[in-house]
Amino acid sequence: MKSKEMAPGEVLFNRALTPQHFLLALSLPPTFARPVPGQFVMIRPAGVGPQLLSRPLSLYGHRGGRDGSRIELLYRTVGAGTRQLAALKAGESVEILGPLGRGFTLGPDVDEVILLGGGMGVAPLTFFAERLGRTKAHPRVVCYFGAGSRDDLIGLDRLSPLCSELHIATEDGTRGERGVITGLFAARMRRHDPRRAAMYACGPNPMLRTLSRLLAGTSLRCQVSVEERMACGIGACLCCATAVATPGGQASYRRVCCEGPVFNLRDLLWDALSGRSGSRGCTSP
Amino acid sequence: MKPSKRIDLGVRIGDLVLKNPVMTASGTFGYGEEFAPYGDLNRLGAVIVKGLSLEPRTGNPPPRMMETPSGMLNAVGLQNIGVRAFIREKLPFLRRFDCAVIANIYGETLEEYERVAGLLSRASGVAALEVNISCPNVRRGGIAFGARPDAAAEVTRRVKAAAAALPVMVKLTPNVTDIAEIARAVEEAGADAISLINTLTGMSVDVEKRIPHLANVTGGLSGPAIRPVALRMVWQAVQAVSIPVVGVGGIMNARDALEFLIVGARAVQVGTANFIRPAVTIEIIDGISAYLARHACRSVTEIIGTLKTPEAEPPGGGERT
Ligand SMILES: Cc1cc2nc3c(=O)[nH]c(=O)nc-3n(C[C@H](O)[C@H](O)[C@H](O)COP(=O)(O)O)c2cc1C
Ligand code: FES
């Protein structure tokens, strides 16, 4: 009956890239399936700790072999759970569930891939770019990458060799253009042909929201990886809901963990069901 | 180590016979199918599915969850596909397993509770109903029925009448001053069993932004943080009624489950722990067997309600007039 399990992982290294940013490499048993970029894992330190729930982290890298897999995760310490991860040392054990969710997909007629990322959004996008380099289609990759400041531009060294063009913006102007990355993209948007290009984005909600406004008047396809707090990661608790438009044009909630985390940007609703003043505990649609 | 086969884990909850006393708590195990890849559902005493209402419910806006010390707050708001879609789309899958399926039901009105119970009583493959009169995350119904003895009794009577032969278990809220009073009211109204506790109402604030962590502002607290409260209330309920009591709240392992059985719970439900280890219920069943073997018990019933206490009236239980 049982076909999946929570896998034990061993920390290979947990490197501090800045005081807040960490690169975690794990070795996992061979049962860990080959992930699709955009998929994530639920991770927690093994045993009983002060934090109960696993944390969802996007896959940043994967290498599979006969005697096991190696995965990489990139994260920023934002709360108690990620701080607990930051304390992990080489040789220590973690519990991993995954790979989970639906990853990015590439249409057949795409010869230009546009990546737009903010902050930690770089992780799934870099993993995606790396896979694209190994596909037959081998599309051109144009990347827009932004962060608050130079020090928050994590993972550039791995990302830049994977891109034909890399455009950078920081809000304080310490690297690249000054301003938000969606501003830089807006100025160059016309150069991309919607019939041949496909866009992939991941980053903070305000960034995605602005992007959705920018793309509203165009036919450019865009898939985004959405973040939401999760408890189970496998579709059972309904804690990770995000509002989307259904094919029938109605508003409804989808579980980010199993119906996402990758959604079509066009389907995401920013006001209908979300927001702090929305209809609470609303009943039948 | 596989525990000895000769130990009998079976328990009876009214007319409901379970092969072991471990169930999955409503709302933490989806409709069962989400967990099927992670463990053999045939091993479970019962699967209690996510709360069902007459019509589908959208649920609350996000964010719906926040982890808190030794627990979590949720404000899902009873999002569900509705009882008819459950019977059509989810029940056939669950029927394939040798495991009791208990439908958790919810209504905003007495009529709604009645109609949901009626529909389920005519469906094949439902072993019992659990009546949720204790959800803290919805504006109408739920806790509004669970916090008053007369209202709790009325829901129980109406569901019992609509449920035909199905055993009815009523799920109580801890957000009351006197749990014994509610438990007795529900028993007198005809409940076959009671289960407790549902989540404790709680709150958490982002101090940087000065906003609540949940869009719903308040949510239901679950997980090990609530276990001592749950255990105390189960103990009080056991003294107050003679129908079977099912213990829920913060059970993470076999030892925790045993605490509830020892104070008198006939069975237990495991909730939040499923999120942390999807196969935890099976580990708990094996752990109970191992404990019984160690204590030379042949049957789990030998330890139920065997708490040794100095002669004392339980607080709250002693307020009988
Ligand atoms: C995410 C979540 C959803 C829940 N949904 C329901 C529900 O639909 N109906 C219900 O009766 N209880 C629901 N509960 C309450 C649980 O069934 C259980 O009573 C409570 O979580 C305490 O047990 P625990 O500490 O083992 O989780 C829910 C709990 C959680 C955490
Ligand atoms: S995290 Fe539980 S349903 Fe998505």
XYZ file of N, CA, C and O and ligand atoms in Angstrom, chain A residues 40 42 228-241 255-258, chain B residues 65 275, ligand 2:
92
model
N 9.028 21.433 -4.236
C 9.637 21.779 -2.948
C 9.718 20.545 -2.068
O 9.198 19.477 -2.423
N 9.313 19.385 2.253
C 9.038 19.766 3.633
C 10.220 19.238 4.431
O 10.581 18.063 4.329
N 3.183 30.139 0.582
C 2.155 30.267 1.615
C 2.602 29.398 2.784
O 3.336 28.434 2.598
N 2.198 29.758 3.993
C 2.553 28.910 5.136
C 1.887 27.549 4.985
O 0.759 27.459 4.519
N 2.595 26.511 5.361
C 2.074 25.148 5.202
C 2.214 24.373 6.494
O 3.152 24.580 7.256
N 1.284 23.442 6.690
C 1.408 22.528 7.830
C 1.745 21.125 7.346
O 2.731 20.541 7.758
N 0.931 20.570 6.423
C 1.146 19.166 6.035
C 1.976 19.024 4.765
O 2.722 18.062 4.622
N 1.813 19.925 3.811
C 2.553 19.834 2.546
C 1.992 18.830 1.558
O 2.509 18.699 0.451
N 0.938 18.094 1.940
C 0.438 17.044 1.053
C -1.065 17.158 0.761
O -1.697 16.191 0.354
N -1.623 18.333 1.004
C -2.997 18.556 0.550
C -4.090 18.224 1.556
O -5.263 18.249 1.213
N -3.726 17.929 2.788
C -4.727 17.441 3.729
C -5.284 18.503 4.671
O -6.430 18.400 5.107
N -4.507 19.526 5.019
C -4.933 20.413 6.109
C -5.650 21.670 5.627
O -6.317 22.330 6.405
N -5.482 22.031 4.359
C -6.104 23.216 3.771
C -5.590 24.525 4.373
O -6.256 25.548 4.301
N -4.421 24.487 4.972
C -3.850 25.695 5.566
C -3.213 26.613 4.523
O -2.982 27.782 4.787
N -2.869 26.086 3.347
C -2.026 26.814 2.399
C -2.816 27.440 1.264
O -2.286 27.629 0.176
N -4.085 27.767 1.506
C -4.964 28.218 0.429
C -4.494 29.514 -0.222
O -3.984 30.415 0.443
N -5.005 24.707 -3.037
C -3.938 24.387 -2.098
C -2.592 24.583 -2.778
O -2.295 23.907 -3.769
N -1.784 25.487 -2.219
C -0.488 25.782 -2.824
C 0.406 24.537 -2.818
O 1.147 24.285 -3.760
N 0.291 23.706 -1.787
C 1.218 22.583 -1.655
C 1.027 21.514 -2.711
O 1.994 20.871 -3.103
N -0.200 21.279 -3.164
C -0.394 20.171 -4.102
C -1.022 20.607 -5.419
O -0.824 19.952 -6.441
N -2.772 29.825 8.817
C -2.044 28.995 9.776
C -0.852 29.743 10.324
O -0.238 30.555 9.632
N 0.637 15.888 10.450
C 1.319 16.843 9.577
C 2.836 16.690 9.700
O 3.578 17.043 8.798
S -0.096 22.528 3.581
Fe -1.695 21.189 4.161
S -3.040 21.345 2.448
Fe -1.312 22.449 1.809
